[in-house]
PDB file of C-alpha atoms and ligand atoms in Angstrom:
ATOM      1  CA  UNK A   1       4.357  15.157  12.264  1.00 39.00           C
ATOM      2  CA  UNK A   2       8.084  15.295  12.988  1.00 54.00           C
ATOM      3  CA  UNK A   3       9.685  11.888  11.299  1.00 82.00           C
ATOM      4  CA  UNK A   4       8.515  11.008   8.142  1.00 96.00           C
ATOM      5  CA  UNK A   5      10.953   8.089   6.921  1.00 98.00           C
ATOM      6  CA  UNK A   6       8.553   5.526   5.788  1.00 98.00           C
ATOM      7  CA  UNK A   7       9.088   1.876   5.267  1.00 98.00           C
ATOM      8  CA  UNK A   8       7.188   0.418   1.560  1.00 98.00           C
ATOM      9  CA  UNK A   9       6.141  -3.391   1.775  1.00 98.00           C
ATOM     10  CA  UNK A  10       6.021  -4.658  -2.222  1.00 98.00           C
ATOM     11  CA  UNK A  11       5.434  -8.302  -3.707  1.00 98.00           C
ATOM     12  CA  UNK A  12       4.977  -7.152  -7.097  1.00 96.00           C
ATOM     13  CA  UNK A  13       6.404  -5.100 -10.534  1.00 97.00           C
ATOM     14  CA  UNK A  14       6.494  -2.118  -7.904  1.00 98.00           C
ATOM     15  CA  UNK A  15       4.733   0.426 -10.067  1.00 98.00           C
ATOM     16  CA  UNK A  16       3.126   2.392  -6.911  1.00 98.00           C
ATOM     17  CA  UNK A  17       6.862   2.171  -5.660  1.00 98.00           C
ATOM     18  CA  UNK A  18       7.994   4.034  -8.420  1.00 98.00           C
ATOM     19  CA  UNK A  19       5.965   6.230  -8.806  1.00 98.00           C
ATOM     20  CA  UNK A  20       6.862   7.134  -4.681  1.00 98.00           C
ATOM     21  CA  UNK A  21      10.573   6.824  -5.101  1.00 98.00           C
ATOM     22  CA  UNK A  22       9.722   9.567  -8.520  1.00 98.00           C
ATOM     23  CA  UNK A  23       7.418  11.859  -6.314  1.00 98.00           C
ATOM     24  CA  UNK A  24      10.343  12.112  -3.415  1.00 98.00           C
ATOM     25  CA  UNK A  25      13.139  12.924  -6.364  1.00 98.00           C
ATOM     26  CA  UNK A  26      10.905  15.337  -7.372  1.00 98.00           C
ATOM     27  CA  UNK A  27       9.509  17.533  -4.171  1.00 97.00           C
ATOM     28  CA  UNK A  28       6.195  16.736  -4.590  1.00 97.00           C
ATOM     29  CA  UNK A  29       6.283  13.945  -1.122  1.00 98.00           C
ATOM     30  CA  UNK A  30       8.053  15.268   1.655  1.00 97.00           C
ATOM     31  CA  UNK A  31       9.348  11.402   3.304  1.00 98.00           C
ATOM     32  CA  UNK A  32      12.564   9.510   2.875  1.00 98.00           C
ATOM     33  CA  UNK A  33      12.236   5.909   1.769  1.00 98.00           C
ATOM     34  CA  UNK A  34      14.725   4.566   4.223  1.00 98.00           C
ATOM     35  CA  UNK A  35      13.443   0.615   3.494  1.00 98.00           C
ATOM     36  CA  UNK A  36      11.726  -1.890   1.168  1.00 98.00           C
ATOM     37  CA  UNK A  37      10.969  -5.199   1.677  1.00 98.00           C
ATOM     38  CA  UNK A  38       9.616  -7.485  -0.666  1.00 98.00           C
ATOM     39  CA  UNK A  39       8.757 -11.336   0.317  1.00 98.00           C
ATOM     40  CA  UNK A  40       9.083 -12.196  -3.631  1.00 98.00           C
ATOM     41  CA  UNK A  41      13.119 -12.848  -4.498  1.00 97.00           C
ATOM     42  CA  UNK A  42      12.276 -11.652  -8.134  1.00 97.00           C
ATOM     43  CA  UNK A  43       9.672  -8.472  -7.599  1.00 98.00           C
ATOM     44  CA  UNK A  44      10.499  -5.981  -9.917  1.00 98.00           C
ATOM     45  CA  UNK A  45       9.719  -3.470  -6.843  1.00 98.00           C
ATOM     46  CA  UNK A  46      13.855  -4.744  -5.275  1.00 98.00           C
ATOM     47  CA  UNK A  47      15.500  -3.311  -8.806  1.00 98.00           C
ATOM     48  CA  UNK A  48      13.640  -0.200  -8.183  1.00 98.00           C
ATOM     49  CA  UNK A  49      14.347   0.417  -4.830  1.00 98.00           C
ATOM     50  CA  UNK A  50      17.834  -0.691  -5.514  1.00 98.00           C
ATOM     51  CA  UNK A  51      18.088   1.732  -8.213  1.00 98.00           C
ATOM     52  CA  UNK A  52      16.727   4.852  -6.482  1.00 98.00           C
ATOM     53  CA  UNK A  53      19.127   4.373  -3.986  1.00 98.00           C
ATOM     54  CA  UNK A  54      17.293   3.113  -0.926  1.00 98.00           C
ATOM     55  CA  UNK A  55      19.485   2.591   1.794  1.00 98.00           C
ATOM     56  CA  UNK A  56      18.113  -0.787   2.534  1.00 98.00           C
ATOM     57  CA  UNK A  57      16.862  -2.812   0.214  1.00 98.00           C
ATOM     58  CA  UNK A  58      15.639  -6.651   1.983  1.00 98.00           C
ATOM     59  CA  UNK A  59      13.864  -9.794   0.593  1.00 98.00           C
ATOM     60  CA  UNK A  60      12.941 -11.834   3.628  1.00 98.00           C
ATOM     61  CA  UNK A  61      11.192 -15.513   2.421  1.00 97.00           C
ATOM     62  CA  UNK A  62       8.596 -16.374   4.128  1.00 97.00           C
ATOM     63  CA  UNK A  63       9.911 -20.441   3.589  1.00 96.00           C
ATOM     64  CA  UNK A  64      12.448 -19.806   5.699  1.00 96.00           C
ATOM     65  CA  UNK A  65      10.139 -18.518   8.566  1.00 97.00           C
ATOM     66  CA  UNK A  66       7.849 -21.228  11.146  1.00 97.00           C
ATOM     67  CA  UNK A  67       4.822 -19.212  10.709  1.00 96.00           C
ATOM     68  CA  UNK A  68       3.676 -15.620   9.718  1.00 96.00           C
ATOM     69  CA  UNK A  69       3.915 -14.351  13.062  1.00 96.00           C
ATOM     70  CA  UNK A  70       7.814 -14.594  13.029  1.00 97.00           C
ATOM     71  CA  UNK A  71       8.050 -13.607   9.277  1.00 98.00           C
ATOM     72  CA  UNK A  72       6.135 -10.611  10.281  1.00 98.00           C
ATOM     73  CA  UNK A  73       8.275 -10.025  13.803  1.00 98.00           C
ATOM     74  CA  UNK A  74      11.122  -9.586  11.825  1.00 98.00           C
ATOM     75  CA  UNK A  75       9.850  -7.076   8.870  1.00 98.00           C
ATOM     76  CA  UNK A  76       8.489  -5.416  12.257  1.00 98.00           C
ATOM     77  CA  UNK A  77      12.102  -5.337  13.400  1.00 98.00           C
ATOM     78  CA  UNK A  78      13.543  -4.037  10.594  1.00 98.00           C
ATOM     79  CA  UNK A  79      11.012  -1.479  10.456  1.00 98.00           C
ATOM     80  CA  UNK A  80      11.734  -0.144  13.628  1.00 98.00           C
ATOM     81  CA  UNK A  81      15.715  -0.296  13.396  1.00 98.00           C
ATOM     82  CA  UNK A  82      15.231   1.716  10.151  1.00 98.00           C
ATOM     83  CA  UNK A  83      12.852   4.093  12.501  1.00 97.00           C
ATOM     84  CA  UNK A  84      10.237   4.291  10.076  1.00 98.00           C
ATOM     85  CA  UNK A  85       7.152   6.116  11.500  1.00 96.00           C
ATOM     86  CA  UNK A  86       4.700   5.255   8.325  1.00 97.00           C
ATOM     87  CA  UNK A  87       4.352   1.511   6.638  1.00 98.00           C
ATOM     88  CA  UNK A  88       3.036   1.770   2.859  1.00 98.00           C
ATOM     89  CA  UNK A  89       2.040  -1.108   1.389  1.00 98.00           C
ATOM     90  CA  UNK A  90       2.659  -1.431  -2.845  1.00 98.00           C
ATOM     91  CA  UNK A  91       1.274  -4.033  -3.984  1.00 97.00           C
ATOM     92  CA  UNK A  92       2.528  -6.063  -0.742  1.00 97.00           C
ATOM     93  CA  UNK A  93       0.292  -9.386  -1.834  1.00 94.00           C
ATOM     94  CA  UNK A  94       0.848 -11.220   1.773  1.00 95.00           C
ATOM     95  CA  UNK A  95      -1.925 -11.506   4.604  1.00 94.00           C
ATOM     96  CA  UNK A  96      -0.360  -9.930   7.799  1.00 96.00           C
ATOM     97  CA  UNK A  97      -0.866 -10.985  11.507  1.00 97.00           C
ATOM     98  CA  UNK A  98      -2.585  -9.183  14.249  1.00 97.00           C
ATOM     99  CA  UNK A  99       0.314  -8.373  16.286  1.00 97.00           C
ATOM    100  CA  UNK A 100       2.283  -6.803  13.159  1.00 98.00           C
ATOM    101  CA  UNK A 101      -1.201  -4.838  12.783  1.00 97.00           C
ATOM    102  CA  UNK A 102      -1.883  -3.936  15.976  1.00 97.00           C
ATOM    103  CA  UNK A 103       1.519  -2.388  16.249  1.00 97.00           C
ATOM    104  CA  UNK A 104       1.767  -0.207  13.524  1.00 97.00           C
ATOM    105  CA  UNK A 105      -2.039   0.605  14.041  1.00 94.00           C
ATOM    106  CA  UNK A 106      -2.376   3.992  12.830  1.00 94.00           C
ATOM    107  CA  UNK A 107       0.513   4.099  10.704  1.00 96.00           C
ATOM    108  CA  UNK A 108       0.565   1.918   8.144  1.00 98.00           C
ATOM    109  CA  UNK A 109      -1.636   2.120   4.658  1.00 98.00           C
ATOM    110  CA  UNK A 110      -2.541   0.501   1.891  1.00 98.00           C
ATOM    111  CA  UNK A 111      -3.845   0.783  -1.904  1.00 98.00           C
ATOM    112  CA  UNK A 112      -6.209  -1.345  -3.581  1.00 98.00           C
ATOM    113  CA  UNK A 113      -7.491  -1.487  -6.647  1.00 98.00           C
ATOM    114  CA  UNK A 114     -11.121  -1.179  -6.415  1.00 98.00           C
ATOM    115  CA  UNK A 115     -13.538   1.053  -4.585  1.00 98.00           C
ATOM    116  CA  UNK A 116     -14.111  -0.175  -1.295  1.00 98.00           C
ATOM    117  CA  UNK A 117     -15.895  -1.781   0.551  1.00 98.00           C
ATOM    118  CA  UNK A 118     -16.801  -3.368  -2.713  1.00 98.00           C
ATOM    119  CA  UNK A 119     -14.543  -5.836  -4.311  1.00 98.00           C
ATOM    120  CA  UNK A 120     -11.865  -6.566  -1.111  1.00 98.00           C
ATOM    121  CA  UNK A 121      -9.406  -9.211  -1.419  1.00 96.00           C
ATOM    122  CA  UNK A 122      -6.741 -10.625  -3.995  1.00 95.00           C
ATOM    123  CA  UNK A 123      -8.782 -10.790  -6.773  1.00 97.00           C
ATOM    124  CA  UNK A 124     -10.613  -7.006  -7.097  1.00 98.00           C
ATOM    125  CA  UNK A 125     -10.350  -6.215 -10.740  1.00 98.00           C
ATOM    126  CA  UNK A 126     -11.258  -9.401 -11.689  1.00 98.00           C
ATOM    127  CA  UNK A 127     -13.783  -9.568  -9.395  1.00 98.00           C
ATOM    128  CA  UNK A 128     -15.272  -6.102 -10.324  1.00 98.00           C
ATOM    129  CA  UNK A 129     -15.048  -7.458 -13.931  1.00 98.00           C
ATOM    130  CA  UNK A 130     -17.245 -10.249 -13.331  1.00 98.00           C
ATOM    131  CA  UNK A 131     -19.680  -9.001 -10.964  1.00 98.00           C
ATOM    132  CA  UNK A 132     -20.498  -6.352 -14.125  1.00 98.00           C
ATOM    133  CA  UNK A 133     -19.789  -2.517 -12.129  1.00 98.00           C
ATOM    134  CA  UNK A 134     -20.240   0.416 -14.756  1.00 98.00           C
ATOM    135  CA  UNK A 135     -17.514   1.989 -12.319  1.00 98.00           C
ATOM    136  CA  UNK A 136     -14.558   0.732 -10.287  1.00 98.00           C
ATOM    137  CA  UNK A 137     -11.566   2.626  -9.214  1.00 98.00           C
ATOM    138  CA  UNK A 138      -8.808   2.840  -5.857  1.00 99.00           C
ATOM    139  CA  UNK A 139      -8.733   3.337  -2.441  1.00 98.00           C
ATOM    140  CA  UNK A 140      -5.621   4.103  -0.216  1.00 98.00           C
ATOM    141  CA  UNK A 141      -6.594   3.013   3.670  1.00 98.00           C
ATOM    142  CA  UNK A 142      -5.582   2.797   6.790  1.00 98.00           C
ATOM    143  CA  UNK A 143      -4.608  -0.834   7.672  1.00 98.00           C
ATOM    144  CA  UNK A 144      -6.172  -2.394  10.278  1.00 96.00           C
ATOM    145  CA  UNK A 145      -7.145  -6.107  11.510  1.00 94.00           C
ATOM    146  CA  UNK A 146     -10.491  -6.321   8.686  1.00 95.00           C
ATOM    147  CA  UNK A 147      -8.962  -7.336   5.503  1.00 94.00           C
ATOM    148  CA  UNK A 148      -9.073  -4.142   3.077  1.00 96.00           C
ATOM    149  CA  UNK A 149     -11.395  -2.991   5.643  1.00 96.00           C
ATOM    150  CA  UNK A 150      -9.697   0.110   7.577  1.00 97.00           C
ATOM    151  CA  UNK A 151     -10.657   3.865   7.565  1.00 98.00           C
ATOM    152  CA  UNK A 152     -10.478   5.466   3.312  1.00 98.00           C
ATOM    153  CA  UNK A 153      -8.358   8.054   3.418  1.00 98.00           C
ATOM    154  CA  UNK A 154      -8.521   8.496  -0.182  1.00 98.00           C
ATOM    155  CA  UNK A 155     -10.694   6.942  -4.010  1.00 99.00           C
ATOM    156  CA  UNK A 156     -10.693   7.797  -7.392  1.00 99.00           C
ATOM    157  CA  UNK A 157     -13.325   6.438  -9.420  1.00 99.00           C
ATOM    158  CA  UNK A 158     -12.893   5.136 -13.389  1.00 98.00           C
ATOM    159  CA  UNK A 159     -15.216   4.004 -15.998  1.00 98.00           C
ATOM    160  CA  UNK A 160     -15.237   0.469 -16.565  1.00 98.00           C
ATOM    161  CA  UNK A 161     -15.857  -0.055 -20.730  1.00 98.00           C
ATOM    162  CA  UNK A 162     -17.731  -3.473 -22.292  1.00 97.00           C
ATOM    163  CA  UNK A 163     -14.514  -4.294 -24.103  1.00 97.00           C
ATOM    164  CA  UNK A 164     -12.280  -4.554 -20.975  1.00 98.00           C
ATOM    165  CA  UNK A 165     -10.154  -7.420 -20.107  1.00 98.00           C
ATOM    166  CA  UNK A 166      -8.415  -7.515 -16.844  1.00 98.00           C
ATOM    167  CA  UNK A 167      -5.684  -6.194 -18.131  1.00 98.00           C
ATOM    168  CA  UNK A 168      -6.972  -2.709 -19.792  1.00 98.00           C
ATOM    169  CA  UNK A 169      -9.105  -2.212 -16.273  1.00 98.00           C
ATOM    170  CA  UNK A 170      -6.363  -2.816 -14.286  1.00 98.00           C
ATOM    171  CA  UNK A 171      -4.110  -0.649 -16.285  1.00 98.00           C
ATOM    172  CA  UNK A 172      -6.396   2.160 -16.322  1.00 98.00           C
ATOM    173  CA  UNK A 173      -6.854   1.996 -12.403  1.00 98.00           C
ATOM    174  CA  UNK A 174      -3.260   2.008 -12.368  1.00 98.00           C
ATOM    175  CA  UNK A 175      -2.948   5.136 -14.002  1.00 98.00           C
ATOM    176  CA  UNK A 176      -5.071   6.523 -11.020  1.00 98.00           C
ATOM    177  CA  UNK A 177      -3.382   4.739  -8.391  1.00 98.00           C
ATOM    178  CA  UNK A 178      -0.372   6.711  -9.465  1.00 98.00           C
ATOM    179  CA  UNK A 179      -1.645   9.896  -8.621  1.00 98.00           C
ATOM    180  CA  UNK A 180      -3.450   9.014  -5.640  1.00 98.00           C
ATOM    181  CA  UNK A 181      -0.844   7.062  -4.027  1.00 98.00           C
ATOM    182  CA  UNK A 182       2.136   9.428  -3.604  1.00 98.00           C
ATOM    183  CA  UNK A 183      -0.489  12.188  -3.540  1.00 98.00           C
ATOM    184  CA  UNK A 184      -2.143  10.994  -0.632  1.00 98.00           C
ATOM    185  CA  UNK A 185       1.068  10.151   1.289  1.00 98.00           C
ATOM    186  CA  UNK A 186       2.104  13.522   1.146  1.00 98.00           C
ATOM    187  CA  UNK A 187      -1.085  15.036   2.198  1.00 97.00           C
ATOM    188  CA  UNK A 188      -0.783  12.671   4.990  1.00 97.00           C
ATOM    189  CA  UNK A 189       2.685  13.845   6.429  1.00 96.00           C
ATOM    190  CA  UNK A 190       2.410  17.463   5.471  1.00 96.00           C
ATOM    191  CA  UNK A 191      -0.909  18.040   7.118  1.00 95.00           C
ATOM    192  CA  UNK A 192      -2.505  15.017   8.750  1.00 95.00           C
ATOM    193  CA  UNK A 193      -6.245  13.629   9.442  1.00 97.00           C
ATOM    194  CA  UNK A 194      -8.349  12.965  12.732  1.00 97.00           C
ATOM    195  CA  UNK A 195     -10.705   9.677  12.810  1.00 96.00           C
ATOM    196  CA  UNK A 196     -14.077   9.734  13.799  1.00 97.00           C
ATOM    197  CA  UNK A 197     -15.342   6.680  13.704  1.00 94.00           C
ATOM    198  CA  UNK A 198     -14.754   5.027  10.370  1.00 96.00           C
ATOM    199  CA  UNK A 199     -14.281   8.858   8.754  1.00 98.00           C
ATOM    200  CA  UNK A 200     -10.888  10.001   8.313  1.00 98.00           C
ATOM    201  CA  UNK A 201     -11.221  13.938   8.237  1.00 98.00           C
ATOM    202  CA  UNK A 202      -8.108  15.977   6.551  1.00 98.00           C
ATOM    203  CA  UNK A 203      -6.757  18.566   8.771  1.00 97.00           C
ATOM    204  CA  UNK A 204      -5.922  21.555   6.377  1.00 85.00           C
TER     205      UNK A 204
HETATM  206  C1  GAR B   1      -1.849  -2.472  -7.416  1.00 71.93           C
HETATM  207  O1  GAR B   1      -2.841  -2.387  -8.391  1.00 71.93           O
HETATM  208  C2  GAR B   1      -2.448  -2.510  -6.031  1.00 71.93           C
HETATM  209  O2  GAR B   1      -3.644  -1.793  -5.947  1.00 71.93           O
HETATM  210  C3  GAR B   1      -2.692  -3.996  -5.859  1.00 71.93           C
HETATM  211  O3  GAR B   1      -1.583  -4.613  -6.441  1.00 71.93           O
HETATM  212  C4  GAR B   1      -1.080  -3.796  -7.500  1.00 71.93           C
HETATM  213  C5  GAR B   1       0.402  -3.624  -7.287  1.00 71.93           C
HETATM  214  O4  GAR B   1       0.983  -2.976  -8.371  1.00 71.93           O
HETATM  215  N1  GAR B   1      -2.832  -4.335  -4.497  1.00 71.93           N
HETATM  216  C6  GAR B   1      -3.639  -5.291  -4.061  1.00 71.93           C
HETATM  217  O5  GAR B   1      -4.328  -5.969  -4.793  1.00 71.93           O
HETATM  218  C7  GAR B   1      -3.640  -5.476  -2.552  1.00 71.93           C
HETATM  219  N2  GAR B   1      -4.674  -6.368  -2.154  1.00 71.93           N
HETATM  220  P1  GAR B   1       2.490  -2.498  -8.346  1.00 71.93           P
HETATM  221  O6  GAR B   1       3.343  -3.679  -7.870  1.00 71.93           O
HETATM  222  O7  GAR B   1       2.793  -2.162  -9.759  1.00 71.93           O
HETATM  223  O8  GAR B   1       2.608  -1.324  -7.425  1.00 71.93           O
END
């Protein structure tokens, strides 16, 4: 799959970051973090990356930008001079336009925190918590125009208990999501998938 610098797109504590930047150190996920960008001035996810030793490290604010489009042309530009081939979105918390989609279609994931096509958009624990599931979970995709709504490449399922609050379900998807994640990554640039359809199949 040749180049496998990847760009990560965080709004948030950066946990899935971590747990990335940890898997690289270690040998376990064969790409170079050559770029984070965060549209929060205070997400934790900066320090990390700063930390690890990413070679660039960018807040962009979106306040500062006429629309999304041109926020979004320039994370695109910066993604490009960095020559990342894959996008992975941590926690990235920010709606993103069609062009940006459309031209990293194919390369660019995401994780959520529930299974879907259940529970999509900003609010999926909570969501899941109200609606009363026995089960919820993650699931890393492929990003495409249909909000949470591109091809699974990946799930891991977890109970949900009667005493949880948001915060004990979310923390014990998280626990999954940090396996998956840099798991699933790896798999991804070591031996790649074909889509048929909506089915991403795992070449071996
Ligand atoms: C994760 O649970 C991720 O699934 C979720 O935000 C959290 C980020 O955590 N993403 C979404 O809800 C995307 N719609 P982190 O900042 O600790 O990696």
């Amino acid at each position: 799959m040749g180049n496998n610098a990847i760009a990560v797109m965080a709004s948030g504590k950066g946990s899935n970051l971590r747990v990335i930047l940890d898997a690289v150190a270690a040998g376990r996920c064969p790409v170079q973090v050559k770029l984070v960008i965060s549209d929060k001035a205070d997400a934790q996810a900066l320090e990390i990356a700063r930390a690890a030793g990413v070679p660039q490290v960018v807040h962009l604010c979106p306040k500062s930008y006429a629309d999304r489009a041109s926020f979004d042309a320039d994370c695109a530009e910066l993604i490009d001079a960095a020559g990342c081939q894959w996008i992975v979105l941590a926690g990235y918390m920010r709606i993103l336009s069609s062009p940006f989609v459309r031209r990293f279609r194919g390369r660019m994931i995401n994780i959520h925190p529930s299974i879907l096509p259940a529970f999509s958009g900003a609010k999926a624990v909570e969501d899941a918590l109200s609606y009363g599931v026995k089960a919820s979970g993650c699931t890393v995709h492929l990003v495409d125009e249909v909000l949470d709504g591109g091809p699974i490449l990946a799930q891991a399922v977890v109970p949900v208990l009667d005493g949880d609050t948001f915060e004990s379900l979310h923390a014990r998807i998280q626990v999954e999501e940090h396996k998956l994640y840099p798991a699933t990554l790896a798999r991804m640039v070591t031996s790649g998938f074909d889509i048929e359809g909506r089915r991403v199949i795992w070449r071996t």
